[in-house]
XYZ file of N, CA and C in Angstrom:
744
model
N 242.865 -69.420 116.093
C 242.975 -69.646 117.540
C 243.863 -70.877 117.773
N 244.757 -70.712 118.486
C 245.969 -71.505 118.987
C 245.295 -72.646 119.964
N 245.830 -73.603 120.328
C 245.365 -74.938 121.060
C 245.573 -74.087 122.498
N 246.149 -73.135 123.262
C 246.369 -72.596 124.285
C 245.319 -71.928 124.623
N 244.519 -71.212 123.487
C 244.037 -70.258 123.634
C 242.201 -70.626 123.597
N 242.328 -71.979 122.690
C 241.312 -72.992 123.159
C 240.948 -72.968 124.347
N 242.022 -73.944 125.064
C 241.801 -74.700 125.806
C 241.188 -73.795 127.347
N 241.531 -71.978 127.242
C 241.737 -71.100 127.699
C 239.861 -70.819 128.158
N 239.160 -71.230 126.597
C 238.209 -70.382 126.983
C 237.066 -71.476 127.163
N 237.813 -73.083 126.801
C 236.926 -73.692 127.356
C 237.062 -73.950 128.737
N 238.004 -73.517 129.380
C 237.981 -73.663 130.798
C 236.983 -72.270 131.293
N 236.856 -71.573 130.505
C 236.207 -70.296 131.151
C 234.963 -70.636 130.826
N 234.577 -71.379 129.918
C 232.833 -72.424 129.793
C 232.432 -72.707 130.785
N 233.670 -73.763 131.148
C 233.131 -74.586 132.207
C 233.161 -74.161 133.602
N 233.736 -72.662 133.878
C 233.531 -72.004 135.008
C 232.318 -71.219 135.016
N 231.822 -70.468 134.404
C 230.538 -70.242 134.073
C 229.511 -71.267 134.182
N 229.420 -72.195 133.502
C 228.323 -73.683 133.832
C 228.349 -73.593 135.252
N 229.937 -74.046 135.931
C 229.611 -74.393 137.286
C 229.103 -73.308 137.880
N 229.604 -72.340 137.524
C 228.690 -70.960 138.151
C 226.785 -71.288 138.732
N 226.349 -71.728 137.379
C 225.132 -71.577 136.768
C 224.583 -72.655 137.785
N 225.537 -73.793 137.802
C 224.635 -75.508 138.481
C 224.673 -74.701 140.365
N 225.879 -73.599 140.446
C 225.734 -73.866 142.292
C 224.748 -72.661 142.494
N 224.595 -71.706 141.452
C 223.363 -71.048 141.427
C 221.944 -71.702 141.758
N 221.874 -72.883 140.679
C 220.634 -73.083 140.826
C 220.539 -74.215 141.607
N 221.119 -74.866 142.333
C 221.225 -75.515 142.909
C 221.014 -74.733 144.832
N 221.181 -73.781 144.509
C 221.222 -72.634 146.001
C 219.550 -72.150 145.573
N 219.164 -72.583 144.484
C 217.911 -71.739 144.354
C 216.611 -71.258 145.491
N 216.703 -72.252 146.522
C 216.097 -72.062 147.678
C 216.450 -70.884 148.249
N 217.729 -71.133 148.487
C 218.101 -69.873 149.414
C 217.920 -68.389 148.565
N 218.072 -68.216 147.041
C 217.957 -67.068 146.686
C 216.823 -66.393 146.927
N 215.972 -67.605 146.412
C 214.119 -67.374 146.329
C 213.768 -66.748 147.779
N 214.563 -67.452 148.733
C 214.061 -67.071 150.324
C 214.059 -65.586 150.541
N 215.668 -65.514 150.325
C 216.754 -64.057 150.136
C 215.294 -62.891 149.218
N 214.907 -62.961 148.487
C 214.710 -62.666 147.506
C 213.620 -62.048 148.174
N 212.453 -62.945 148.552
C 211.067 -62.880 149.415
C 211.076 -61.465 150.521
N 211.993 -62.254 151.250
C 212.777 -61.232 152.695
C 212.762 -59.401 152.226
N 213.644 -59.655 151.255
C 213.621 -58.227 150.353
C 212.437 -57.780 150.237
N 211.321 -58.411 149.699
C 210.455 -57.594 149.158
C 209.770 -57.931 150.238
N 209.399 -58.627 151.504
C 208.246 -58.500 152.518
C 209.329 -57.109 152.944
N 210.010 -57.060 153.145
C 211.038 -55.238 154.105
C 210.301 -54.263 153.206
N 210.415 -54.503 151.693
C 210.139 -53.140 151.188
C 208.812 -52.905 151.258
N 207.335 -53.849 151.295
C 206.292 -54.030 152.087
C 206.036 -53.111 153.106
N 206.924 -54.024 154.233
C 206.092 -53.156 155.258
C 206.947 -51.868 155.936
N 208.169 -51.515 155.545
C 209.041 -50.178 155.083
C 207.693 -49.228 154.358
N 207.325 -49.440 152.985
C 206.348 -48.857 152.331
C 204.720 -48.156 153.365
N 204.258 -49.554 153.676
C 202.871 -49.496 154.429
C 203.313 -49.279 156.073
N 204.659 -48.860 156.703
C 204.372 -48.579 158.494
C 205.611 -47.258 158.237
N 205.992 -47.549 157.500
C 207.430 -46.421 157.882
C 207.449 -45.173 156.854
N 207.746 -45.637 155.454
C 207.132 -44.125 154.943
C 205.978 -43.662 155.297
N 206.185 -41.985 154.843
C 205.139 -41.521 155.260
C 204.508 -41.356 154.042
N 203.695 -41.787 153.339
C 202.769 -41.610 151.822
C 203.126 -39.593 151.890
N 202.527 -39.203 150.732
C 202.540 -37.911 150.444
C 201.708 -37.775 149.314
N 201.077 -36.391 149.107
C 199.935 -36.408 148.427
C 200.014 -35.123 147.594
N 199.474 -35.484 146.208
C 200.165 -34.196 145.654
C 198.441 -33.253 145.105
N 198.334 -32.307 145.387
C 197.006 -31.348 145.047
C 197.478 -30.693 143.575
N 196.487 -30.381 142.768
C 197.189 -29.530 141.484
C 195.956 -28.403 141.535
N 196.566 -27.554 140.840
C 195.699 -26.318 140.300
C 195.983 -25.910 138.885
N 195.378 -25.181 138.245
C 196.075 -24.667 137.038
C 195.290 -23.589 136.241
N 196.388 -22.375 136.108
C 195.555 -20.719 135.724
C 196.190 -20.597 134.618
N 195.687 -19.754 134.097
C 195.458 -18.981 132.818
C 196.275 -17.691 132.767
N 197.518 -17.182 131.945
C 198.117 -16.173 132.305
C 197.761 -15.239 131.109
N 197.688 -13.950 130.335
C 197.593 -13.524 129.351
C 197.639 -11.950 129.943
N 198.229 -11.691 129.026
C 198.266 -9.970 129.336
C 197.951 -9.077 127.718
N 196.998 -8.446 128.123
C 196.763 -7.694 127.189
C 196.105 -5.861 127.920
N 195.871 -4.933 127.003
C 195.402 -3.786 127.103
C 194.039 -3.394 127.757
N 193.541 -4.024 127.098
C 192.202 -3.688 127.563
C 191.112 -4.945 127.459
N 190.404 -5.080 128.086
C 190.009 -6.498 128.740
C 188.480 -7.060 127.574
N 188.413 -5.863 126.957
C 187.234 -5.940 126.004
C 187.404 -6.218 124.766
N 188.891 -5.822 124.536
C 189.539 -6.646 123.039
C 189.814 -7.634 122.479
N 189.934 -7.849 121.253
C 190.427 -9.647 120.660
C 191.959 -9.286 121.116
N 191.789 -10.630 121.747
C 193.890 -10.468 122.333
C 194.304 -10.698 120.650
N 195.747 -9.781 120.560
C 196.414 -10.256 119.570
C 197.236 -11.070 119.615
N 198.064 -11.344 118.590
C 199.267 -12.303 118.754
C 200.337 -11.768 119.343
N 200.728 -10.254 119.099
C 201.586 -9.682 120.017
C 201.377 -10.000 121.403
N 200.151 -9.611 121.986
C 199.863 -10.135 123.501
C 199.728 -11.689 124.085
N 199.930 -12.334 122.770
C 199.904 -13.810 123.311
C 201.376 -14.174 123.225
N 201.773 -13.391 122.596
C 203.575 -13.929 122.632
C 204.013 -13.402 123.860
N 203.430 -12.205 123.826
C 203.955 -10.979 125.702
C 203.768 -11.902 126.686
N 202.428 -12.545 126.394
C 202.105 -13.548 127.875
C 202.938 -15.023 128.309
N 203.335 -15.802 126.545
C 203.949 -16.907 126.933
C 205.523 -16.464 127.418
N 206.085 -15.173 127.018
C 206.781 -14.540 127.699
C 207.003 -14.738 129.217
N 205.659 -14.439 130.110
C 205.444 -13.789 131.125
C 205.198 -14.893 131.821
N 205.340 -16.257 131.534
C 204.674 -17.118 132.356
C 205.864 -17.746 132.915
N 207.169 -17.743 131.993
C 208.174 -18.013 133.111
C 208.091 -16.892 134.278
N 208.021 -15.661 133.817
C 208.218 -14.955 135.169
C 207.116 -14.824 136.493
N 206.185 -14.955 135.913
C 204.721 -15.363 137.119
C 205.316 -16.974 137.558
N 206.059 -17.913 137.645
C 206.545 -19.135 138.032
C 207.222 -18.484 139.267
N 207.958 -17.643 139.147
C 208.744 -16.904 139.756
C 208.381 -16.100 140.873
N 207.568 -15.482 140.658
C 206.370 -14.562 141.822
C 205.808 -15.453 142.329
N 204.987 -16.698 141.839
C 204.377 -17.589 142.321
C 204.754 -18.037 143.421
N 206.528 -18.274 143.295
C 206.974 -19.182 144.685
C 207.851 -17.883 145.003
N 207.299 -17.138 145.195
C 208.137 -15.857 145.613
C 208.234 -16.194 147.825
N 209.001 -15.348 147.955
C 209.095 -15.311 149.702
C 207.663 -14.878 150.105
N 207.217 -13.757 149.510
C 206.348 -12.509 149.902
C 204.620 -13.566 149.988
N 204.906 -14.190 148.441
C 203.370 -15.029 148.533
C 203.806 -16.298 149.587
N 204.313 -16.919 149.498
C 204.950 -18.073 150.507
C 204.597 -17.823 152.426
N 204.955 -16.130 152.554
C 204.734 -15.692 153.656
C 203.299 -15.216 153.778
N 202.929 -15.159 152.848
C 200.971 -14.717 153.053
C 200.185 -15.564 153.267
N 200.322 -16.548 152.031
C 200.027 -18.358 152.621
C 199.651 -18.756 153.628
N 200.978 -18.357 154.210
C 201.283 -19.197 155.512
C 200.417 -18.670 156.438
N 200.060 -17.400 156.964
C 199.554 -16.321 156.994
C 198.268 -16.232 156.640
N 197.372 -16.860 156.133
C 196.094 -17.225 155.510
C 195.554 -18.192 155.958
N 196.343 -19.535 155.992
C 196.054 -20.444 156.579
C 197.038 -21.238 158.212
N 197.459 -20.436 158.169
C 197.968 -20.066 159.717
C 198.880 -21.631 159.799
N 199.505 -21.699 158.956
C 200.923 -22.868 158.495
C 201.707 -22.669 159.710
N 202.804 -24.287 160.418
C 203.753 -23.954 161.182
C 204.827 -24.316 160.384
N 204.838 -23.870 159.872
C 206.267 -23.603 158.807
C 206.543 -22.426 158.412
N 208.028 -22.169 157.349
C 208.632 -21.311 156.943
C 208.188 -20.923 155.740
N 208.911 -20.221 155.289
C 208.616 -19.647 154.114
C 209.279 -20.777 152.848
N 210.298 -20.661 153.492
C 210.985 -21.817 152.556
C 210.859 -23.288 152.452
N 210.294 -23.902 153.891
C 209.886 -25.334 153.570
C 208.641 -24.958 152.656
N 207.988 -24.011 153.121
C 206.631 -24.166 152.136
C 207.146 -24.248 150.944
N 207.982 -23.312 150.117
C 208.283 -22.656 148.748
C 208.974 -24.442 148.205
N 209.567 -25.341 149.158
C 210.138 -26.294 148.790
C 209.003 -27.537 148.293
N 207.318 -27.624 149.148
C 206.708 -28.029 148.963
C 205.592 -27.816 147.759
N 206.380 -26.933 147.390
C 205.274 -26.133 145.452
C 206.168 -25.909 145.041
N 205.233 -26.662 143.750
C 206.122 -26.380 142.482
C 205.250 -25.927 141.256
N 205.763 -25.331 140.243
C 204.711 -24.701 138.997
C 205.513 -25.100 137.961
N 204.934 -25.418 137.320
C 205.561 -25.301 135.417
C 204.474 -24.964 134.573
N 205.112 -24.750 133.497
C 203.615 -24.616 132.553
C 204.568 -25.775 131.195
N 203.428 -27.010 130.933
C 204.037 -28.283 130.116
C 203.998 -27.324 128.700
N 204.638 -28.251 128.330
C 204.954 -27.638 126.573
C 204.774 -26.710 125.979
N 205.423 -25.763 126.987
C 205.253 -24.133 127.006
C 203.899 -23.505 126.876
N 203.304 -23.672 127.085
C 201.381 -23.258 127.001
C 201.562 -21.763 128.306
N 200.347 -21.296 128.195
C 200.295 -20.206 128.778
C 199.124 -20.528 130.009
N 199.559 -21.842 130.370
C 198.359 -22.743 131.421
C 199.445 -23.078 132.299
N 199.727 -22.588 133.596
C 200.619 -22.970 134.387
C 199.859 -23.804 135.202
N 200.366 -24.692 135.644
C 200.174 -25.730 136.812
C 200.970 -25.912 138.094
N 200.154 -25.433 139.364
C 200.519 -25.530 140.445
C 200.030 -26.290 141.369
N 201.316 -27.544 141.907
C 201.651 -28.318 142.444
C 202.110 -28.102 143.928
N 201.186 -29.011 144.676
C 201.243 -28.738 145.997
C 202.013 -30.423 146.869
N 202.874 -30.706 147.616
C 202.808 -31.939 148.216
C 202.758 -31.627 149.526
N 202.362 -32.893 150.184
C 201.903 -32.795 151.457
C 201.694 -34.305 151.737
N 201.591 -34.575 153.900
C 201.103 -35.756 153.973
C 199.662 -35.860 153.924
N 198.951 -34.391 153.949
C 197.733 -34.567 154.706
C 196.905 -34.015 153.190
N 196.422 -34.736 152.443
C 195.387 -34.066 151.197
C 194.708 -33.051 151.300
N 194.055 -32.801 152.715
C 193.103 -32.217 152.634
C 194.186 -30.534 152.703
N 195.254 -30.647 153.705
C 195.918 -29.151 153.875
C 196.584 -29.273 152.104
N 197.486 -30.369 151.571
C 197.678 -29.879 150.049
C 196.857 -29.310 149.450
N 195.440 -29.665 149.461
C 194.355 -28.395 148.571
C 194.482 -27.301 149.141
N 194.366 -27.459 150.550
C 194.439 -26.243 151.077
C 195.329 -24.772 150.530
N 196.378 -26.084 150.311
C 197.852 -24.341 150.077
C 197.498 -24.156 149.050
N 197.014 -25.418 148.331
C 196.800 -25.117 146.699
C 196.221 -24.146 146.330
N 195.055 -24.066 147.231
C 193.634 -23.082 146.642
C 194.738 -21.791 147.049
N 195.321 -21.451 148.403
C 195.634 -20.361 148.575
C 196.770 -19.534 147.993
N 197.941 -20.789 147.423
C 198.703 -19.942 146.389
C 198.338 -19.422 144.997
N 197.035 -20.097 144.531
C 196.407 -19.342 143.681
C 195.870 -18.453 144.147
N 194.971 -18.064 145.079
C 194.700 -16.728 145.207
C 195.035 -15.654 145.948
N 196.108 -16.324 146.322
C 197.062 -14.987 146.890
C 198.457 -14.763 145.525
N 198.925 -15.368 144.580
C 199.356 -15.337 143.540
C 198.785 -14.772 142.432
N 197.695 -15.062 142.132
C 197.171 -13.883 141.237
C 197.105 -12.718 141.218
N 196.814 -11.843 142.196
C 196.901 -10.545 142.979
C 198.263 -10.222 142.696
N 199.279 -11.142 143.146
C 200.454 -10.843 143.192
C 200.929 -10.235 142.009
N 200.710 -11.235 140.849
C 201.191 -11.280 139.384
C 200.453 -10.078 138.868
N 199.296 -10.034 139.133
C 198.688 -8.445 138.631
C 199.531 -7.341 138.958
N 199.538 -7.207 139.951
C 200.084 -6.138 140.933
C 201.748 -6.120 140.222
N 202.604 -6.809 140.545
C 203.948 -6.654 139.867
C 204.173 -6.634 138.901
N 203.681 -7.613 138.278
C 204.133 -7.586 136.323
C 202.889 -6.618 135.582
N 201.628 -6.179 136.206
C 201.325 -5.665 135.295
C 200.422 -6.035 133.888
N 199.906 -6.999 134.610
C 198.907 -8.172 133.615
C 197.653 -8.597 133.997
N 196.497 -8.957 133.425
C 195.717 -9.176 133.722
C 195.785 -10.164 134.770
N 194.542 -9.942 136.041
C 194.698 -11.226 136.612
C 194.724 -12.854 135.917
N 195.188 -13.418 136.618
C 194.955 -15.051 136.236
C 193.988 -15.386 136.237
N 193.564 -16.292 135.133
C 192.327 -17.080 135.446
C 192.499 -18.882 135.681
N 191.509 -19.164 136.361
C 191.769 -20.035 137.335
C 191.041 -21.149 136.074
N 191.843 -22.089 135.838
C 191.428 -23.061 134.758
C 190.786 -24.712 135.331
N 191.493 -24.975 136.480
C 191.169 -26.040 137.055
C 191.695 -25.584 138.814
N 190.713 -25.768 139.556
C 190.318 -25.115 141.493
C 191.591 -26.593 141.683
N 192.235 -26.556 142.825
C 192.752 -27.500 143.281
C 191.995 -28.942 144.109
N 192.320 -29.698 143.415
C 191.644 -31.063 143.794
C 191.847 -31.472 145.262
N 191.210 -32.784 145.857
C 191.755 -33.849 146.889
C 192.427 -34.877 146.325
N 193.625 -35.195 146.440
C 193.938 -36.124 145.856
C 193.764 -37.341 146.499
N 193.200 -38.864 146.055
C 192.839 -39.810 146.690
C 193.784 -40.722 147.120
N 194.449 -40.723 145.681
C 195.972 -41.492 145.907
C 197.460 -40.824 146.201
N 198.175 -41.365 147.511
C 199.327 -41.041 147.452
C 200.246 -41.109 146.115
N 201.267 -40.291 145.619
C 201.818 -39.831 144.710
C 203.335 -40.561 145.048
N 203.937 -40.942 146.160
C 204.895 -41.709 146.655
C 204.737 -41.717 148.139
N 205.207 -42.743 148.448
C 205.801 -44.217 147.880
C 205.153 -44.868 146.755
N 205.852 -45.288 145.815
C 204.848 -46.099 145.399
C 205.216 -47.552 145.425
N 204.491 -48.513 145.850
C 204.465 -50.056 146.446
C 204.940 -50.574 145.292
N 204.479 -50.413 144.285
C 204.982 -51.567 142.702
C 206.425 -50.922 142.815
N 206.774 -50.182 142.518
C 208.430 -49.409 142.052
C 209.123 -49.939 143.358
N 208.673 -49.634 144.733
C 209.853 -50.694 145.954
C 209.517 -51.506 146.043
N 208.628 -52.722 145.751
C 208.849 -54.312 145.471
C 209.582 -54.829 144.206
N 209.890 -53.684 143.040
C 210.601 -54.371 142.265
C 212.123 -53.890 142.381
N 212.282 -53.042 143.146
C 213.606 -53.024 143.411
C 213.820 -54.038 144.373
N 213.570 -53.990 145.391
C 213.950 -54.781 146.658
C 213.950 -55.949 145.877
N 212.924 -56.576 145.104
C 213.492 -58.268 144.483
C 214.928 -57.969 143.510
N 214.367 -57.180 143.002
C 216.166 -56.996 142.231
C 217.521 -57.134 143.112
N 217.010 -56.483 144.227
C 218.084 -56.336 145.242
C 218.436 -57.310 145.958
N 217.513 -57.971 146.329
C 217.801 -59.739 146.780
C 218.078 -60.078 146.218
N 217.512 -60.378 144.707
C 217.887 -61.313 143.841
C 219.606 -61.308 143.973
N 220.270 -59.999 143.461
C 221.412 -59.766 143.262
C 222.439 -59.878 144.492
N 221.606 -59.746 145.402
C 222.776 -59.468 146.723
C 222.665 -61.148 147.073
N 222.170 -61.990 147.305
C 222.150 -63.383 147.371
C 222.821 -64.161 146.517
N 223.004 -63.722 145.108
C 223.451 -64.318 144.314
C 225.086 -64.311 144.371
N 225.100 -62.726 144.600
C 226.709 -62.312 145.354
C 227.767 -63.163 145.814
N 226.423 -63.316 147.088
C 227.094 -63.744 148.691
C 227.264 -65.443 148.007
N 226.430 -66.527 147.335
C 226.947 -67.659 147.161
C 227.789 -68.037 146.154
N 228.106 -67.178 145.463
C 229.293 -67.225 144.305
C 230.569 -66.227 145.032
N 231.028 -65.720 145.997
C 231.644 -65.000 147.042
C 231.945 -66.339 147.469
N 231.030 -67.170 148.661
C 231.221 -67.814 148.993
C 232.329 -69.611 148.442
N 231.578 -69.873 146.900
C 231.918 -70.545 146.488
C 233.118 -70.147 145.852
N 233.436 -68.909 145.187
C 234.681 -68.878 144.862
C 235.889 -68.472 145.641
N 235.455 -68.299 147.150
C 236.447 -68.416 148.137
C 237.116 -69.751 148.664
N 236.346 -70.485 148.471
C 236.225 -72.123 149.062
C 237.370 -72.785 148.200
N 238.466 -72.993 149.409
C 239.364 -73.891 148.330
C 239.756 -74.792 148.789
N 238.865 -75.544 149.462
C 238.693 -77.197 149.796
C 238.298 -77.411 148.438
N 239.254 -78.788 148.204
C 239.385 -79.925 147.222
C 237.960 -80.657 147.654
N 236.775 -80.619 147.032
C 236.141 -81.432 146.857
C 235.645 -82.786 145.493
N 236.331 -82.741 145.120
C 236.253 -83.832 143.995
C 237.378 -83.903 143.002
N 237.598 -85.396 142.360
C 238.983 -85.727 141.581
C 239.372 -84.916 140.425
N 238.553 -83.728 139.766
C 238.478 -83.159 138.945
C 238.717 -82.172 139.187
N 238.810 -81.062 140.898
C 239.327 -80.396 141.579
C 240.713 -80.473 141.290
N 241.183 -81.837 142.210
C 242.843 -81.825 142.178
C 243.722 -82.258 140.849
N 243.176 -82.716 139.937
C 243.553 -82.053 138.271
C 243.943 -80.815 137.901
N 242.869 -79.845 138.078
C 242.538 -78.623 137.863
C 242.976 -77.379 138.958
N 243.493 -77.503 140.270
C 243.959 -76.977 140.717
C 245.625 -76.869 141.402
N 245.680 -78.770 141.499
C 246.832 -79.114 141.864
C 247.737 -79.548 140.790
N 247.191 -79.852 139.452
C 247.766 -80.132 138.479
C 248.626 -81.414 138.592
N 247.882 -82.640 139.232
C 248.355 -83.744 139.577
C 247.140 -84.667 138.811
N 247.675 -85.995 138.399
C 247.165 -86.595 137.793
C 246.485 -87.791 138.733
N 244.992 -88.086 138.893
C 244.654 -89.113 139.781
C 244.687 -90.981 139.460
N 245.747 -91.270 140.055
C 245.731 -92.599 139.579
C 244.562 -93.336 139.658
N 243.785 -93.732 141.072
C 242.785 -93.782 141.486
C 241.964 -93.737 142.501
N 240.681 -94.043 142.621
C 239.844 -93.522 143.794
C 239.830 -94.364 144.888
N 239.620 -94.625 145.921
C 239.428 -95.671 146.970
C 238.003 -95.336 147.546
N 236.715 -96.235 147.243
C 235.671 -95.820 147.466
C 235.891 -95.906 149.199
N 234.688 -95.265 149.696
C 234.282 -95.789 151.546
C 233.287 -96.256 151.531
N 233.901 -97.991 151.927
C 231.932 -98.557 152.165
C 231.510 -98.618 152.846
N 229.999 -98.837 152.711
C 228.925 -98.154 154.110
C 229.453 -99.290 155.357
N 229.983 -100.487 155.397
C 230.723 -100.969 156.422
C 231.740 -99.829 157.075
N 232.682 -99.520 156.710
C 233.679 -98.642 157.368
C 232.553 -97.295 158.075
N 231.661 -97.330 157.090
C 231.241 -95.574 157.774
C 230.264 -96.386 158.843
N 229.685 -97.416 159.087
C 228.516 -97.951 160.235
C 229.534 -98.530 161.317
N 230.505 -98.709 161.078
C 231.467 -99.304 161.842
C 232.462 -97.763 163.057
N 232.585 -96.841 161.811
C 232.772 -95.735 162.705
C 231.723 -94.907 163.627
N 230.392 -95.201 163.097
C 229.361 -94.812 163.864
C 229.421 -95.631 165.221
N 229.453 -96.541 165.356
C 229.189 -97.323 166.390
C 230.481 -97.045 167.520
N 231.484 -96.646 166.787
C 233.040 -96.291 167.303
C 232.505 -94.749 168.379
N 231.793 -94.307 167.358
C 231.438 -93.113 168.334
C 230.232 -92.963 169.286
N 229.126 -93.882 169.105
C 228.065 -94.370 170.241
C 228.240 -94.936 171.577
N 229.744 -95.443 171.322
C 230.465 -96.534 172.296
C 231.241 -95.443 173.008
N 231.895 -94.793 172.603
C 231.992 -93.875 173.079
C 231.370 -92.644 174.142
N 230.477 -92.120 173.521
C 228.684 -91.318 173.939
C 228.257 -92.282 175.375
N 228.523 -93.647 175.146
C 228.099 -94.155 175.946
C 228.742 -94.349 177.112
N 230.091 -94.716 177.286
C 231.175 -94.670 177.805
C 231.148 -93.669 179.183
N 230.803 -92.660 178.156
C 230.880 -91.069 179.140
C 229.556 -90.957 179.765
């Protein structure tokens, strides 16, 4: 490394440091900045979202011959088969519109179908159906009823034993989102960062000469020397301007 190339990156040290001193030196204002953020995402969270609540259910799919037999493995492979396609019937138009229709919903077919969802986890032949809603008590509601207007269904079309019902759909106690921890730690992230922005923005716009080490470093002039101001001259101009104040 060349003496140029030195001198290059200790100037880029010492812009960083100063970075660091008007950072923490602003530390009030970030901390404030910072606060602000997370009291918004507060009471954003607790007056303005609307919480939402999620109900679950979860059936049993299997298709076999005759209902008195040891299922085989052929019929357990037929069924994990079949459980993508009962996902499918599940949020079909036809059950979506019976639903609605059951429990006398003012909605569509399709906001409903948008508000359920099914999977079955790590491919198992146990599907789980997922209901959201603001109101817990109507999420069980659809819950209970897309299971039993879905089972029927899945019999009837594919041709399989009905479903069996492994777990009835719950009340859920706790909202499922918003959730308060996950938007207070963004919103401080977000202050943190957007404050920090705005006074390093600020400071590296600023190109008032404030000190002899400034006009070195920017004007590339060498300072012979300083001429202090003593507190005579500055009490002496005070009074210059009282006399004044007074005057008028």
């Amino acid at each position: 490394m060349d003496r140029r190339e030195r001198i290059d990156t200790e100037e880029r040290e010492i812009d960083l440091r100063e970075l660091f001193f008007v950072l923490f030196h602003k530390k009030g204002i970030i901390l404030l900045v910072t606060f602000v953020f997370i009291l918004g995402a507060v009471l954003m969270t607790k007056l303005v979202i609307t919480p939402i609540y999620v109900s679950s259910a979860k059936v049993y799919v299997i298709s076999r011959q005759n209902q008195d037999s040891v299922a085989t493995n052929q019929d357990l492979s037929a069924a994990t088969q079949l459980t993508n396609d009962a996902k499918v019937v599940i949020t079909s138009r036809e059950v979506m519109e019976q639903v609605i229709e059951k429990l006398n919903l003012d909605m569509t077919a399709e906001v409903l179908a948008g508000i359920v969802s099914v999977s079955n986890d790590n491919n198992t032949r146990i599907l789980t159906i997922r209901v959201s809603h603001a109101d817990p008590y109507m999420a069980r509601d659809i819950a209970d009823a897309v299971v039993d207007i879905s089972t029927s269904n899945v019999e009837e079309k594919m041709g399989v034993e009905k479903m069996n019902i492994v777990d009835s759909a719950n009340i859920p106690e706790y909202p499922s989102k918003p959730s308060l921890k996950k938007n207070v730690v963004i919103a401080g992230a977000a202050g943190l960062v957007f404050s920090c922005m705005v006074i390093l923005a600020v400071y590296l716009f600023n190109d008032k000469i404030r000190s002899a080490e400034d006009v070195e470093r920017y004007l590339g002039l060498t300072n012979i020397g300083i001429i202090p101001v003593s507190d005579e001259i500055g009490a002496e101009k005070k009074k210059g301007k009282e006399k004044k104040r007074n005057k008028r």
